[in-house]
XYZ file of C-alpha atoms in Angstrom:
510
model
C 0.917 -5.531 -5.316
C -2.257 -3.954 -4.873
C -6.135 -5.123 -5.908
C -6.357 -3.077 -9.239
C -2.779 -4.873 -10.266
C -3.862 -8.255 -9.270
C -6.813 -8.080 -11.066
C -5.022 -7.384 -14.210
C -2.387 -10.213 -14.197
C -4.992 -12.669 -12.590
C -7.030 -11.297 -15.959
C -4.040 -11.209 -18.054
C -2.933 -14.908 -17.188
C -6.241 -16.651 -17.530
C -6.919 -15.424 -21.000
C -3.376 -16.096 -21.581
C -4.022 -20.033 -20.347
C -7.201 -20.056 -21.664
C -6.086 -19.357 -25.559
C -2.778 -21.505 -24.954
C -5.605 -24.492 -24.205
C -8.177 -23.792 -26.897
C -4.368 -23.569 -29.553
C -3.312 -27.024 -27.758
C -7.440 -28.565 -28.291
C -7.523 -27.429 -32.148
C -4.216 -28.979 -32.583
C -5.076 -31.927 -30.522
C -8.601 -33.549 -30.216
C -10.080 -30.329 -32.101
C -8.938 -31.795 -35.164
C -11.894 -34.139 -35.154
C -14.343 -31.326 -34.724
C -12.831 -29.383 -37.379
C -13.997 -32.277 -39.691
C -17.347 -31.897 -38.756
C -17.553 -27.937 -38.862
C -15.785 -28.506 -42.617
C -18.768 -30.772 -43.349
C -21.749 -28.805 -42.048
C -20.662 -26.096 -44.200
C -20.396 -28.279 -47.399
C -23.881 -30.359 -46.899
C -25.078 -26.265 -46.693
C -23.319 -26.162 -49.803
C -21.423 -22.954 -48.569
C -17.729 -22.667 -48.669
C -15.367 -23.271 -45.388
C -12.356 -21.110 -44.782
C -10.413 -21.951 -41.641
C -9.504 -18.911 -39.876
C -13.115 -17.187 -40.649
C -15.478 -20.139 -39.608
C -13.233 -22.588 -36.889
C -10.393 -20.514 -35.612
C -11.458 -17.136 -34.921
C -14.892 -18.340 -33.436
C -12.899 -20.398 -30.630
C -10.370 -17.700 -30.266
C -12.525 -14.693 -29.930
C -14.684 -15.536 -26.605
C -12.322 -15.263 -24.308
C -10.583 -12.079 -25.873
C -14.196 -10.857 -25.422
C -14.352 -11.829 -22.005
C -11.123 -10.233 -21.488
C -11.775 -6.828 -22.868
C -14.833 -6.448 -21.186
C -13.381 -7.021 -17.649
C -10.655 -4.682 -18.206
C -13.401 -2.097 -20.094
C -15.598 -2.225 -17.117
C -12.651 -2.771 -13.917
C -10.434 0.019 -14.812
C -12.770 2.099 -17.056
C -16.364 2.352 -15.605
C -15.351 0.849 -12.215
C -12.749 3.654 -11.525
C -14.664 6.426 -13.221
C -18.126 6.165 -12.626
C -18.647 3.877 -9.830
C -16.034 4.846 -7.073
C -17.242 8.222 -7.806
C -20.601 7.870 -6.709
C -22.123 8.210 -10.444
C -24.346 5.072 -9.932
C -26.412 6.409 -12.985
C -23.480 6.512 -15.069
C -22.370 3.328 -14.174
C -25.496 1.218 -14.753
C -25.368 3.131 -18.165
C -22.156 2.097 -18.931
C -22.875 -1.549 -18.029
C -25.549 -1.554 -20.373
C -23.466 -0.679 -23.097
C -20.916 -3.161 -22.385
C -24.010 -5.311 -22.470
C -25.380 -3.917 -26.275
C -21.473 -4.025 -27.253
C -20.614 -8.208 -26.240
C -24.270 -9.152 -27.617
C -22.827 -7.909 -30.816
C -19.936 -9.199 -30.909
C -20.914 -12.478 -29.409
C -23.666 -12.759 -32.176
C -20.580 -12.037 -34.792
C -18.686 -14.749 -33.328
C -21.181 -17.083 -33.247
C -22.690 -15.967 -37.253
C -18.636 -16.910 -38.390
C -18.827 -20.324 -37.095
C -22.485 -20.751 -38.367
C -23.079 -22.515 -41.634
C -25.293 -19.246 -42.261
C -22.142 -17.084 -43.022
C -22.306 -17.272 -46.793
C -23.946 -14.383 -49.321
C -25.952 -17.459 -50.308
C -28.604 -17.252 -47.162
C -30.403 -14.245 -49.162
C -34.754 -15.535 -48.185
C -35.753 -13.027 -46.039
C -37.389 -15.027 -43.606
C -34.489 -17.679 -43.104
C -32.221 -14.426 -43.099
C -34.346 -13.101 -40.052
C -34.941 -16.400 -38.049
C -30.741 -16.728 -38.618
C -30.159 -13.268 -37.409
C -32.666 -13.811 -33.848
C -30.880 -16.835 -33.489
C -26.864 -14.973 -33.829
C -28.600 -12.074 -31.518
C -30.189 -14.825 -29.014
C -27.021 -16.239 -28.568
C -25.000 -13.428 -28.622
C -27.204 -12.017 -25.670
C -27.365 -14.939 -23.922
C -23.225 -14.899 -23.636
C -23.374 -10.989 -22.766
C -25.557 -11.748 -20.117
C -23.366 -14.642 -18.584
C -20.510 -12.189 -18.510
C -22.633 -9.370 -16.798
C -24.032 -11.856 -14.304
C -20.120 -12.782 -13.748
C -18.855 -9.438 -13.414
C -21.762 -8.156 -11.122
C -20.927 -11.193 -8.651
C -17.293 -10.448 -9.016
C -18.367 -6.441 -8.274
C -20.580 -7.409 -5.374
C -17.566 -9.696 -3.559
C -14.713 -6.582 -4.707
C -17.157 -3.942 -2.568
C -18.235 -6.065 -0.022
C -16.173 -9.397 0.665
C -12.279 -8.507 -0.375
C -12.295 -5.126 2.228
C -13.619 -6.962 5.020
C -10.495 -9.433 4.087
C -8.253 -6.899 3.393
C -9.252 -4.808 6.878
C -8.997 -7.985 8.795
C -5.323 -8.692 7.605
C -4.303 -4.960 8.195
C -5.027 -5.864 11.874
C -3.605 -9.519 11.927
C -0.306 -10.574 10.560
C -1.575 -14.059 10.571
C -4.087 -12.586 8.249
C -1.512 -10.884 6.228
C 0.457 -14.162 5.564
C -2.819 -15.814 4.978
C -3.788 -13.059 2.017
C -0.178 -13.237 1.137
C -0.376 -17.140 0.192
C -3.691 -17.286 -1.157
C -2.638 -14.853 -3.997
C 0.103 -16.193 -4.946
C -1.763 -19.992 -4.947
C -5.076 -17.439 -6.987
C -2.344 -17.551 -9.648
C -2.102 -21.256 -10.079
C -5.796 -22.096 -9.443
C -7.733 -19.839 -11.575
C -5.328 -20.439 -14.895
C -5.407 -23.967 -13.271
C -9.086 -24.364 -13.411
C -9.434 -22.421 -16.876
C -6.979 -25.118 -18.094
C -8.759 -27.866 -17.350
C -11.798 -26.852 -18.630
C -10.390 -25.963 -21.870
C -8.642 -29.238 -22.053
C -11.043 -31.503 -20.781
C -14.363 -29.867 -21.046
C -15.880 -33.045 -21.736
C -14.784 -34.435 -18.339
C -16.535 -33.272 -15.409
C -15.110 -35.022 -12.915
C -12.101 -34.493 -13.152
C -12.396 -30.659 -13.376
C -14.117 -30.846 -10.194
C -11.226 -32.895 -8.837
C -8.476 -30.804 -10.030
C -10.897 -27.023 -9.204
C -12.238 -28.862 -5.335
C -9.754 -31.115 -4.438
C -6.264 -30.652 -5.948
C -6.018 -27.261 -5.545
C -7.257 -27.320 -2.016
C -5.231 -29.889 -1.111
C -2.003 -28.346 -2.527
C -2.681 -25.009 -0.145
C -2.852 -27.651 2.888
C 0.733 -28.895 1.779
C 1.552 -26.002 1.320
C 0.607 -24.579 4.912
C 1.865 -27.312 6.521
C 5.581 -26.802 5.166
C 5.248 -23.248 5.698
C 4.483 -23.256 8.656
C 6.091 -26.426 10.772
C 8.331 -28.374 8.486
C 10.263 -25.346 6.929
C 11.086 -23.313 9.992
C 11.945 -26.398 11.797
C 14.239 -27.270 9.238
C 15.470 -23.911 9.487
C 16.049 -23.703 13.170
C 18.150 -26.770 13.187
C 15.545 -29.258 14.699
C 15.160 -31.396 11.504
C 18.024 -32.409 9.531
C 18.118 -32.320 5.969
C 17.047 -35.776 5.100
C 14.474 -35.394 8.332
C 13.168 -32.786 6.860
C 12.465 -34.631 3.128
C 11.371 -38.181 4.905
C 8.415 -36.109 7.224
C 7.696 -33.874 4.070
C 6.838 -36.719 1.711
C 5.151 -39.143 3.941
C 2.748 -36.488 5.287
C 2.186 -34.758 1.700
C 1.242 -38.392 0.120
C -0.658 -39.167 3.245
C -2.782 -36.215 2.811
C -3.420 -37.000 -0.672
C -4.718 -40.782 -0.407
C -7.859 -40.176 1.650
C -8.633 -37.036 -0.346
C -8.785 -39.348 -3.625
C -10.375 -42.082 -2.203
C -13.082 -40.426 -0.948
C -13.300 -38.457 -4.547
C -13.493 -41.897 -6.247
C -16.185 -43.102 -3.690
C -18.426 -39.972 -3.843
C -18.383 -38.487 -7.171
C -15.791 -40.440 -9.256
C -16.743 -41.827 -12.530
C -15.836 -44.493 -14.367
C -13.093 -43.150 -16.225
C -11.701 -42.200 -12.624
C -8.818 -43.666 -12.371
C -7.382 -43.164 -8.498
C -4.415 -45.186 -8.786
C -3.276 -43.093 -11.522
C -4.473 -39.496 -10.272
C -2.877 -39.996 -6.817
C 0.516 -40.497 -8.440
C 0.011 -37.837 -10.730
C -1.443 -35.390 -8.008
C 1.403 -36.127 -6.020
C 4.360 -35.519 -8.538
C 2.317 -31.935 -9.020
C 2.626 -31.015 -5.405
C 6.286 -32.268 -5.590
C 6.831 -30.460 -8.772
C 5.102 -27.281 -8.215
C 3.923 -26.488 -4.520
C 7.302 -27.459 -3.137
C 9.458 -24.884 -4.767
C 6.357 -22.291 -4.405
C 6.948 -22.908 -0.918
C 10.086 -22.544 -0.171
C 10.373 -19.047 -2.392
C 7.584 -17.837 -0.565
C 9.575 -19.047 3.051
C 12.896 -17.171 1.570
C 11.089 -14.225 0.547
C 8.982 -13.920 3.685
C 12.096 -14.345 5.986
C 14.198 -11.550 3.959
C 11.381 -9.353 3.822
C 10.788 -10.175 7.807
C 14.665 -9.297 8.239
C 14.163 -5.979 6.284
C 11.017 -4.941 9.146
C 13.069 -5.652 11.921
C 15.940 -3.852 10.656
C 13.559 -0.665 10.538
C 11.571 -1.306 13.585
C 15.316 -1.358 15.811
C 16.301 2.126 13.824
C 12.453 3.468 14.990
C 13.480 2.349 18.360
C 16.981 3.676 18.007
C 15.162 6.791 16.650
C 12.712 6.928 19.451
C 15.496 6.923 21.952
C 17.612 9.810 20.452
C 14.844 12.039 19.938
C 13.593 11.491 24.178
C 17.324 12.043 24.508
C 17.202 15.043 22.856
C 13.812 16.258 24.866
C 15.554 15.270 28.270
C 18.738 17.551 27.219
C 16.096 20.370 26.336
C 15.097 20.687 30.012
C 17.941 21.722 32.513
C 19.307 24.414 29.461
C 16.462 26.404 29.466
C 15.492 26.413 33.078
C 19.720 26.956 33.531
C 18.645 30.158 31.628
C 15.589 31.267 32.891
C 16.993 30.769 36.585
C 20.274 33.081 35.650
C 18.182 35.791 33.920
C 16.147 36.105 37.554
C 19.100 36.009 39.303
C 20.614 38.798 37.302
C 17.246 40.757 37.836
C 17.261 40.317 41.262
C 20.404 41.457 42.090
C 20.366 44.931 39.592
C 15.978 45.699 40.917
C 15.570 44.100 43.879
C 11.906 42.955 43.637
C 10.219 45.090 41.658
C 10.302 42.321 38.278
C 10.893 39.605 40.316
C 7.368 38.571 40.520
C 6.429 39.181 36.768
C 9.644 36.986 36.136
C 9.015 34.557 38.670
C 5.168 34.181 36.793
C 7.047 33.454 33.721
C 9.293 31.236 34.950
C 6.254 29.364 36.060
C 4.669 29.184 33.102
C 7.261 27.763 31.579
C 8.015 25.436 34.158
C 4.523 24.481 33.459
C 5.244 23.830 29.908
C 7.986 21.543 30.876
C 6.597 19.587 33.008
C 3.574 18.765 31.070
C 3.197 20.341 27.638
C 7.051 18.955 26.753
C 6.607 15.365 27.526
C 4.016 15.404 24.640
C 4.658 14.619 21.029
C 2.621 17.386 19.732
C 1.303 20.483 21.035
C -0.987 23.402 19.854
C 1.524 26.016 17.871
C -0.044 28.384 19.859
C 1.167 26.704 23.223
C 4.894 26.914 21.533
C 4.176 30.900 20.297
C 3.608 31.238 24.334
C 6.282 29.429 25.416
C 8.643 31.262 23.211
C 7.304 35.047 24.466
C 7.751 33.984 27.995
C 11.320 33.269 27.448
C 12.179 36.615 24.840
C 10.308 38.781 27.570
C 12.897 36.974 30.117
C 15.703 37.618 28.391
C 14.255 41.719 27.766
C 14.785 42.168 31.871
C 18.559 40.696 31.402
C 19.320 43.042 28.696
C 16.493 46.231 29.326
C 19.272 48.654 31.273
C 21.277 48.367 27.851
C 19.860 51.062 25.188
C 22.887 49.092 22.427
C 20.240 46.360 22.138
C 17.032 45.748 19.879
C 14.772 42.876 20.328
C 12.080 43.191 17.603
C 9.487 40.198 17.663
C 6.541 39.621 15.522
C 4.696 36.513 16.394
C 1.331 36.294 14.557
C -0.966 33.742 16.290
C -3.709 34.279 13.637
C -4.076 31.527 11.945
C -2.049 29.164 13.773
C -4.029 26.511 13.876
C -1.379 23.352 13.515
C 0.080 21.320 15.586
C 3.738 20.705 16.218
C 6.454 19.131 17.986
C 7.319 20.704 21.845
C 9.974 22.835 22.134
C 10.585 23.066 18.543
C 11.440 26.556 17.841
C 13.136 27.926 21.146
C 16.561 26.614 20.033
C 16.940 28.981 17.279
C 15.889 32.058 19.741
C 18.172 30.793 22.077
C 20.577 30.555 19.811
C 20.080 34.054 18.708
C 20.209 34.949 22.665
C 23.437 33.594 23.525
C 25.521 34.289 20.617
C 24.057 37.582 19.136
C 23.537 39.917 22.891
C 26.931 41.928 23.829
C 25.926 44.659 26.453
C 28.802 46.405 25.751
C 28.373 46.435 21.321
C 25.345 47.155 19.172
C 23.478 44.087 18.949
C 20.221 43.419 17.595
C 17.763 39.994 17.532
C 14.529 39.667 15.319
C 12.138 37.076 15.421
C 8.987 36.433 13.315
C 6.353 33.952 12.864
C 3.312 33.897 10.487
C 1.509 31.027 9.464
C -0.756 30.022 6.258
C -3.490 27.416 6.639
C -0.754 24.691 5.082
C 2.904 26.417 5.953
C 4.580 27.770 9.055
C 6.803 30.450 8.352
C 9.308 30.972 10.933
C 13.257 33.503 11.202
C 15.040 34.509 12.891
C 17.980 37.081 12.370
C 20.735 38.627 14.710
C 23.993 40.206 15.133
C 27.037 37.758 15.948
C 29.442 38.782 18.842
C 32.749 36.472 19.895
C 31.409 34.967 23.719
C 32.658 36.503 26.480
C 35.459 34.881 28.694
C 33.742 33.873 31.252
C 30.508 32.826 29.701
C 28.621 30.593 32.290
C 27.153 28.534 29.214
C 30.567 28.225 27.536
C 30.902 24.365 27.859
C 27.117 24.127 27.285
C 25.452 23.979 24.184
C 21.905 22.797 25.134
C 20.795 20.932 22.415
C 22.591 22.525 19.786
C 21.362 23.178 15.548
C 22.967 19.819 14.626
C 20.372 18.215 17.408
C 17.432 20.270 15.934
C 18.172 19.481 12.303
C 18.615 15.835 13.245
C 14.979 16.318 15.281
C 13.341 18.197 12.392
C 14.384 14.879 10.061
C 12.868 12.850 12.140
C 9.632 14.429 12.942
C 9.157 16.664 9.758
C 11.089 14.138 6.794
C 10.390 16.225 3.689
C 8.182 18.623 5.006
C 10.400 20.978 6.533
C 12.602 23.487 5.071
C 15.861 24.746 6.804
C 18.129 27.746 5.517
C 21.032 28.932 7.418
C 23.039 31.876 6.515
C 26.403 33.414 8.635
C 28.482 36.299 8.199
C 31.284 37.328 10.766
C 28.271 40.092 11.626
C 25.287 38.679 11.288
C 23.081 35.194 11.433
C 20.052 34.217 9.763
C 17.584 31.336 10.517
C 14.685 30.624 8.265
C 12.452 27.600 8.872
C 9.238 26.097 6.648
C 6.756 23.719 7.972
C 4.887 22.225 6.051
C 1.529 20.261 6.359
C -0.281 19.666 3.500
C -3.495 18.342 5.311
C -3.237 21.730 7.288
C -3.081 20.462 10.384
């Protein structure tokens, strides 16, 4: 779940509690104050409807509240502020600001005595109306001092949190927990407040105290008496004996010492320790242990695809190792060939090839990405090695057009040689026509790479008949891992002919 979606249930579920507690008040103790509302408005000698002068006004603030938060977080936030439109923003905010004075002032004119067509003196009109607007600003501006503080701790204070977990599993738990508990105490607090407005105390207990103390339970079955239980070193009834002594003997000192600093008299600790303690029982235990579950199965899940990385690791070093000996197995039988048909006269621009690819072996292939230009290289050295096996044959055609303009990405070592050497070993007969092309081109986000050759049945005594270097099975497996849905691969055989054609992809052009 990410910020913008936690804001919105967090949102969703306090004005949710919030109007479920002013419906349980009205019902309740409100009753009372509707009596007294009923008889302001007849000693006015103005009528009293219900819904228009009791209801609505106690219904309507926090449906206020709640629209602006989600008209300034996911309307001007989004749009004007995280684009750098400070301007805009501030403008915005002020109209948020004109548009909750209003309504505020509406709310409060409904559950005025001065709602009634019979307030028609101008000058009691007018003081009435600066008082609706007076209040109706002074509410705006409590819920624009609320949502600048919120704004100030979502820029500054939640992604220093959020970077710090990134780094720390700890961290990560830590976040983890204290959202899921942000869903209890917020709607929590909001309750109580609702409910018991007229009881400071005890909101303080329940908002500074309860909750608090409910996370510390909470921790400390997390993180000792759960995966002890788990592991086998507690037994089931070990497990319940340690986890109700120490969650009652956490609770005792912190309600004594509430009674002793702050508690009223209406604080009754006997009763609120029992009562506190049935709610951790109740609520935090179960919490707990679906967090534990759902930690340990998504835990499971991580390992399962950190040992297929590893196992994925392993092939593709496996499949870089069995890169090596092939080519140089070529390269070495191409200069032996040379030498024995010229003597010396190519050994030495052979033998500067070979060593440049050697080169690239030894250091450029042990990398996990390379310059394409390094590979472009790489791959001429080897077609120019292969043009001094096949050069006293006129039957053959080796047409290559590798574009380097442009090149600019980086790629995986020893990516595209397969496919020539493919194209080397089963399209060359130097006794039958045979013909290889290879081209290359790139864009500034694709890589645009074929190859195309004649097919010829190998010859008896093929030295590389029982080897099949790395073979296109291992480089499509190699592509999926490096390049998983941003490659292309099309392969195309005839009894004559064989086509290769290979898209890379990188959509941040490098």
């Amino acid at each position: 779940m990410n910020l913008r979606q936690l804001e919105f249930w967090v949102a969703t579920l306090l004005v949710t509690v919030s109007l479920s507690a002013s419906l349980a008040w009205m019902d309740g103790a409100g009753q009372a104050s509707v009596a007294d509302v009923r008889r302001e408005f007849w000693n006015s000698g103005l009528r009293f409807n219900y819904v228009m002068n009791y209801f609505l006004p106690h219904i309507l603030p926090a449906l206020f509240y709640y629209g602006g938060f989600l008209a300034v977080m996911f309307l001007g936030y989004p749009r004007f502020f995280e684009t750098k439109r400070n301007d805009a923003f501030i403008t915005f905010l002020l109209g948020v600001l004109g548009a909750m004075t209003l309504l505020f002032a509406f709310n409060t004119f409904l559950g005025s005595p001065g709602y009634s067509e019979n307030y028609t003196g101008p000058e009691r009109l007018a003081g009435r109306l600066v008082t609706f607007f007076s209040r109706g600003l002074i509410m705006a501006l409590q819920f624009m001092a609320l949502i600048t503080a919120y704004i100030l701790i979502r820029v500054y204070v939640i992604p220093a949190l959020m970077s710090r977990s990134k780094r720390s599993l700890k961290a990560q738990s830590f976040m983890t927990h204290f959202q899921a508990f942000l869903f209890i105490w917020v709607p929590a607090i909001a309750a109580v407040f609702f409910v018991r407005r007229d009881a400071l105390d005890f909101m303080i207990f329940v908002a500074f105290c309860a909750l608090p103390l409910a996370f510390l339970v909470h921790a400390l079955n997390y993180n000792w008496l759960i995966p002890y239980r788990e592991q086998k070193r507690l037994s089931w009834w070990k497990y319940w004996a340690l986890y109700l002594i120490l969650s009652f003997a956490m609770c005792v000192p912190v309600v004594l010492v509430f009674e002793a600093t702050i508690g009223s008299v209406s604080f009754d600790p006997g009763a609120v320790l029992v009562v506190t303690y049935i709610w951790i029982l109740v609520l935090v235990t179960p919490l707990t242990w679906i967090l534990y579950l759902y930690g340990r199965k998504t835990t499971g899940r991580l390992n399962q695809l950190a040992s297929a990385l590893s196992t994925s690791n392993a092939n593709l070093d496996f499949l870089k190792s069995q890169i090596n000996p092939h080519f140089l197995f070529n390269a070495l039988n191409t200069l032996y060939g040379t030498a024995i048909q010229e003597r010396s006269e190519n050994t030495a621009q052979g033998i500067q090839k070979l060593g440049d690819m050697m080169r690239f072996m030894l250091f450029d292939n042990m990398q996990d990405g390379i310059p394409l230009i390094k590979e472009i290289q790489y791959m001429r050295n080897y077609i120019d090695l292969q043009k001094l096996r096949t050069q006293a044959s006129d039957k053959i055609r080796i047409d290559t057009m590798l574009e380097e303009a442009g090149c600019q990405h980086t790629v995986a070592p020893m990516l595209l040689i397969p496919f020539v050497e493919n194209a080397f070993k089963h399209g060359i007969s130097l006794i039958r026509p045979s013909w290889i092309k290879v081209s290359l081109t790139c864009t500034p986000d694709k890589v645009y790479f074929d190859v195309y050759n004649s097919v010829h049945p190998s010859p008896e005594k093929d030295p590389e008949e029982n080897s099949s270097g790395i073979g296109l099975e291992n480089v499509r497996q190699r592509l999926q891992l490096l390049y998983p849905g941003r490659h292309e691969l099309s392969i195309h055989q005839s009894q004559t002919e064989y086509f290769i054609h290979l898209t890379l992809l990188f959509p941040h052009g490098r």
